[in-house]
């Protein structure tokens, strides 16, 4: 005879405790890699990466590994994400253009940091899934668009632009979108190795470029929006 199993609050308590331990270990691992910004660490603690990871990899969500996504794309490892967001230096209320929504995880982090985010993804499948993920975590001010973010038709000015991938050259089409005092962060492939790149527009409108540390990040491809 089938009987309903009794509700066991101890099981829920154990899962909650395990999740808390996993989150703490996750943050400690980022601190050990030099990420010390309090606001960024808090955002990465509060935004559950497991919501954005493919279901078969949820057990790896709180580890520093890249994860495969549909459409041949990749969910960048947390340490690389943290390094890029640290370089981006987002402040609450700033307008951010994100190129390459992917799973929506970085989008949610940007929103948690207080940004008003316009995120562009070329794959319909990823954009639709990201919208669901962002709804689950109740992300803040986010607008998703489907299209080629490297040739976006957006004509607004942004305080920050984030490229979620490596490029062999700088995206000239995005430079006019960078407002005074603005900053663009991405990865530039130099001698076969992606390296953090930061471009800043000074008060006179001049652009200044600086290269940073090597990054483990996939290429950011250009092209028309895909129906996949």
Short mmCIF file of C-alpha atoms in Angstrom, two decimals:
data_model
loop_
_atom_site.label_atom_id
_atom_site.label_comp_id
_atom_site.label_asym_id
_atom_site.label_seq_id
_atom_site.Cartn_x
_atom_site.Cartn_y
_atom_site.Cartn_z
CA UNK A 1 0.00 0.00 0.00
CA UNK A 2 1.34 3.41 -0.96
CA UNK A 3 1.59 5.99 1.77
CA UNK A 4 2.76 9.58 1.63
CA UNK A 5 6.09 10.03 3.31
CA UNK A 6 6.05 12.34 6.33
CA UNK A 7 7.42 15.84 5.94
CA UNK A 8 10.91 16.00 7.37
CA UNK A 9 12.01 19.54 8.24
CA UNK A 10 15.44 18.16 9.10
CA UNK A 11 16.00 17.37 5.41
CA UNK A 12 15.23 20.96 4.40
CA UNK A 13 17.50 22.26 7.15
CA UNK A 14 20.31 20.01 5.93
CA UNK A 15 19.91 21.22 2.34
CA UNK A 16 19.88 24.86 3.49
CA UNK A 17 23.01 24.29 5.55
CA UNK A 18 24.75 22.57 2.63
CA UNK A 19 23.79 25.43 0.30
CA UNK A 20 25.12 27.99 2.79
CA UNK A 21 28.40 26.11 3.10
CA UNK A 22 28.69 25.89 -0.69
CA UNK A 23 28.06 29.63 -1.08
CA UNK A 24 30.63 30.46 1.59
CA UNK A 25 33.25 28.23 -0.03
CA UNK A 26 32.48 29.82 -3.40
CA UNK A 27 33.10 33.33 -2.07
CA UNK A 28 36.24 32.29 -0.21
CA UNK A 29 37.64 30.78 -3.41
CA UNK A 30 37.09 34.10 -5.20
CA UNK A 31 38.77 36.03 -2.39
CA UNK A 32 41.73 33.66 -2.62
CA UNK A 33 42.07 34.66 -6.27
CA UNK A 34 42.33 38.34 -5.41
CA UNK A 35 38.69 39.43 -5.69
CA UNK A 36 38.18 41.63 -2.63
CA UNK A 37 35.52 44.14 -3.72
CA UNK A 38 32.75 43.85 -1.13
CA UNK A 39 29.84 44.84 -3.39
CA UNK A 40 30.94 42.42 -6.12
CA UNK A 41 31.43 39.52 -3.71
CA UNK A 42 28.04 40.21 -2.17
CA UNK A 43 26.41 40.18 -5.60
CA UNK A 44 28.09 36.88 -6.47
CA UNK A 45 26.94 35.45 -3.16
CA UNK A 46 23.33 36.50 -3.63
CA UNK A 47 22.87 35.64 -7.32
CA UNK A 48 22.55 31.83 -7.48
CA UNK A 49 24.67 30.64 -10.41
CA UNK A 50 22.92 27.28 -10.26
CA UNK A 51 19.72 28.89 -11.54
CA UNK A 52 21.55 29.88 -14.75
CA UNK A 53 23.61 26.72 -15.22
CA UNK A 54 22.30 23.81 -17.33
CA UNK A 55 20.52 21.34 -15.05
CA UNK A 56 23.04 18.56 -15.57
CA UNK A 57 25.79 20.86 -14.28
CA UNK A 58 24.08 22.45 -11.28
CA UNK A 59 26.44 20.58 -8.94
CA UNK A 60 29.31 22.50 -10.54
CA UNK A 61 27.63 25.91 -10.44
CA UNK A 62 29.46 27.05 -7.29
CA UNK A 63 32.86 26.02 -8.59
CA UNK A 64 35.24 28.03 -10.75
CA UNK A 65 34.64 26.23 -14.03
CA UNK A 66 33.15 27.28 -17.36
CA UNK A 67 30.01 25.38 -18.32
CA UNK A 68 28.63 24.51 -21.77
CA UNK A 69 25.47 26.23 -22.95
CA UNK A 70 23.18 25.51 -25.90
CA UNK A 71 24.07 26.87 -29.35
CA UNK A 72 27.73 26.03 -28.83
CA UNK A 73 28.19 28.82 -26.29
CA UNK A 74 29.86 28.81 -22.87
CA UNK A 75 29.02 30.06 -19.40
CA UNK A 76 32.23 31.82 -18.35
CA UNK A 77 33.94 30.73 -15.12
CA UNK A 78 33.17 32.86 -12.03
CA UNK A 79 36.75 34.10 -11.47
CA UNK A 80 36.91 35.45 -15.03
CA UNK A 81 33.48 37.06 -14.62
CA UNK A 82 34.62 38.65 -11.36
CA UNK A 83 37.82 39.99 -12.93
CA UNK A 84 35.86 41.60 -15.77
CA UNK A 85 33.23 43.12 -13.48
CA UNK A 86 35.93 44.43 -11.18
CA UNK A 87 37.56 46.16 -14.15
CA UNK A 88 34.18 47.46 -15.31
CA UNK A 89 33.64 49.23 -11.98
CA UNK A 90 29.87 49.48 -12.17
CA UNK A 91 28.22 52.00 -9.88
CA UNK A 92 24.53 52.02 -8.88
CA UNK A 93 22.35 53.84 -11.42
CA UNK A 94 24.80 53.54 -14.31
CA UNK A 95 23.56 52.48 -17.72
CA UNK A 96 25.30 49.33 -18.97
CA UNK A 97 25.29 47.70 -22.40
CA UNK A 98 26.09 43.99 -22.21
CA UNK A 99 27.02 42.17 -25.43
CA UNK A 100 26.42 38.43 -25.18
CA UNK A 101 23.71 37.66 -22.63
CA UNK A 102 24.40 33.93 -22.60
CA UNK A 103 22.72 32.34 -19.60
CA UNK A 104 21.87 35.72 -18.08
CA UNK A 105 24.12 35.18 -15.05
CA UNK A 106 26.34 38.20 -15.66
CA UNK A 107 23.24 40.25 -16.50
CA UNK A 108 21.83 39.40 -13.08
CA UNK A 109 25.11 40.36 -11.39
CA UNK A 110 25.10 43.72 -13.17
CA UNK A 111 21.53 44.32 -12.04
CA UNK A 112 22.39 43.30 -8.48
CA UNK A 113 25.21 45.88 -8.56
CA UNK A 114 22.56 48.50 -9.29
CA UNK A 115 23.02 48.96 -13.03
CA UNK A 116 20.31 49.59 -15.61
CA UNK A 117 21.18 46.88 -18.11
CA UNK A 118 20.53 46.55 -21.83
CA UNK A 119 21.71 43.07 -22.82
CA UNK A 120 21.95 41.82 -26.40
CA UNK A 121 22.06 38.13 -27.38
CA UNK A 122 22.24 36.80 -30.94
CA UNK A 123 20.68 33.38 -30.19
CA UNK A 124 16.93 33.27 -29.60
CA UNK A 125 17.21 30.09 -27.54
CA UNK A 126 19.68 31.64 -25.10
CA UNK A 127 17.76 34.92 -24.90
CA UNK A 128 14.50 33.12 -24.05
CA UNK A 129 16.17 30.99 -21.38
CA UNK A 130 17.98 34.01 -19.92
CA UNK A 131 14.67 35.87 -19.62
CA UNK A 132 13.27 33.00 -17.56
CA UNK A 133 16.35 32.83 -15.35
CA UNK A 134 16.25 36.57 -14.70
CA UNK A 135 12.59 36.33 -13.79
CA UNK A 136 13.34 33.59 -11.25
CA UNK A 137 15.99 35.66 -9.45
CA UNK A 138 13.89 38.83 -9.74
CA UNK A 139 16.63 40.82 -11.45
CA UNK A 140 16.29 44.59 -11.42
CA UNK A 141 16.25 46.95 -14.37
CA UNK A 142 17.07 44.71 -17.34
CA UNK A 143 16.09 44.93 -21.01
CA UNK A 144 16.90 41.98 -23.25
CA UNK A 145 17.27 42.24 -27.02
CA UNK A 146 17.96 39.65 -29.71
CA UNK A 147 20.51 40.71 -32.30
CA UNK A 148 24.18 41.15 -33.08
CA UNK A 149 25.49 43.13 -30.15
CA UNK A 150 28.71 44.01 -31.97
CA UNK A 151 26.67 45.82 -34.63
CA UNK A 152 23.81 46.86 -32.39
CA UNK A 153 21.31 49.44 -33.61
CA UNK A 154 21.05 50.89 -30.12
CA UNK A 155 21.85 54.59 -30.28
CA UNK A 156 21.83 55.39 -26.58
CA UNK A 157 24.93 56.38 -24.66
CA UNK A 158 26.15 54.09 -21.91
CA UNK A 159 28.33 54.56 -18.84
CA UNK A 160 29.69 51.03 -19.19
CA UNK A 161 29.90 48.43 -21.97
CA UNK A 162 30.74 44.79 -21.26
CA UNK A 163 31.76 42.28 -23.94
CA UNK A 164 31.24 38.73 -22.74
CA UNK A 165 33.86 37.14 -24.96
CA UNK A 166 37.19 37.61 -26.73
CA UNK A 167 37.64 39.55 -29.96
CA UNK A 168 40.61 39.76 -32.35
CA UNK A 169 40.05 43.50 -32.67
CA UNK A 170 38.22 46.27 -30.90
CA UNK A 171 34.53 46.71 -31.85
CA UNK A 172 34.59 50.11 -33.53
CA UNK A 173 30.80 50.14 -33.90
CA UNK A 174 30.41 50.30 -30.12
CA UNK A 175 32.78 53.19 -29.46
CA UNK A 176 30.26 55.94 -30.26
CA UNK A 177 27.96 54.44 -27.62
CA UNK A 178 30.48 55.03 -24.85
CA UNK A 179 29.60 58.22 -23.02
CA UNK A 180 32.01 60.75 -21.47
CA UNK A 181 33.88 59.13 -18.61
CA UNK A 182 32.60 55.76 -19.85
CA UNK A 183 34.40 52.45 -19.84
CA UNK A 184 34.34 49.35 -22.04
CA UNK A 185 35.67 46.02 -20.77
CA UNK A 186 36.14 42.81 -22.73
CA UNK A 187 38.88 40.48 -23.89
CA UNK A 188 41.28 41.11 -26.75
CA UNK A 189 43.10 38.16 -28.32
CA UNK A 190 46.83 38.96 -28.34
CA UNK A 191 49.24 36.34 -29.74
CA UNK A 192 46.56 33.69 -29.43
CA UNK A 193 45.76 34.51 -25.78
CA UNK A 194 42.65 36.40 -24.60
CA UNK A 195 43.61 39.27 -22.33
CA UNK A 196 41.48 41.65 -20.35
CA UNK A 197 41.11 44.94 -22.21
CA UNK A 198 39.78 48.18 -20.80
CA UNK A 199 38.92 51.23 -22.89
CA UNK A 200 38.04 54.52 -21.23
CA UNK A 201 36.77 57.79 -22.69
CA UNK A 202 38.20 60.82 -20.91
CA UNK A 203 36.54 64.20 -20.40
CA UNK A 204 37.90 65.42 -23.76
CA UNK A 205 36.39 62.48 -25.61
CA UNK A 206 39.71 60.69 -26.20
CA UNK A 207 39.86 56.92 -25.88
CA UNK A 208 42.54 55.23 -23.78
CA UNK A 209 43.23 51.50 -23.96
CA UNK A 210 44.97 49.26 -21.45
CA UNK A 211 45.63 45.52 -21.45
CA UNK A 212 45.35 43.39 -18.34
CA UNK A 213 45.68 39.79 -17.24
CA UNK A 214 45.07 36.73 -19.42
CA UNK A 215 41.50 35.42 -19.26
CA UNK A 216 39.86 32.06 -19.79
CA UNK A 217 37.01 33.13 -22.03
CA UNK A 218 35.45 31.98 -25.29
CA UNK A 219 35.41 34.04 -28.51
CA UNK A 220 32.60 36.52 -29.04
CA UNK A 221 31.34 35.94 -32.55
CA UNK A 222 29.59 38.45 -34.76
CA UNK A 223 26.71 37.82 -37.11
CA UNK A 224 23.00 38.33 -37.55
CA UNK A 225 20.60 37.08 -34.91
CA UNK A 226 20.17 33.33 -35.06
CA UNK A 227 16.88 31.48 -34.83
CA UNK A 228 18.37 28.64 -32.80
#
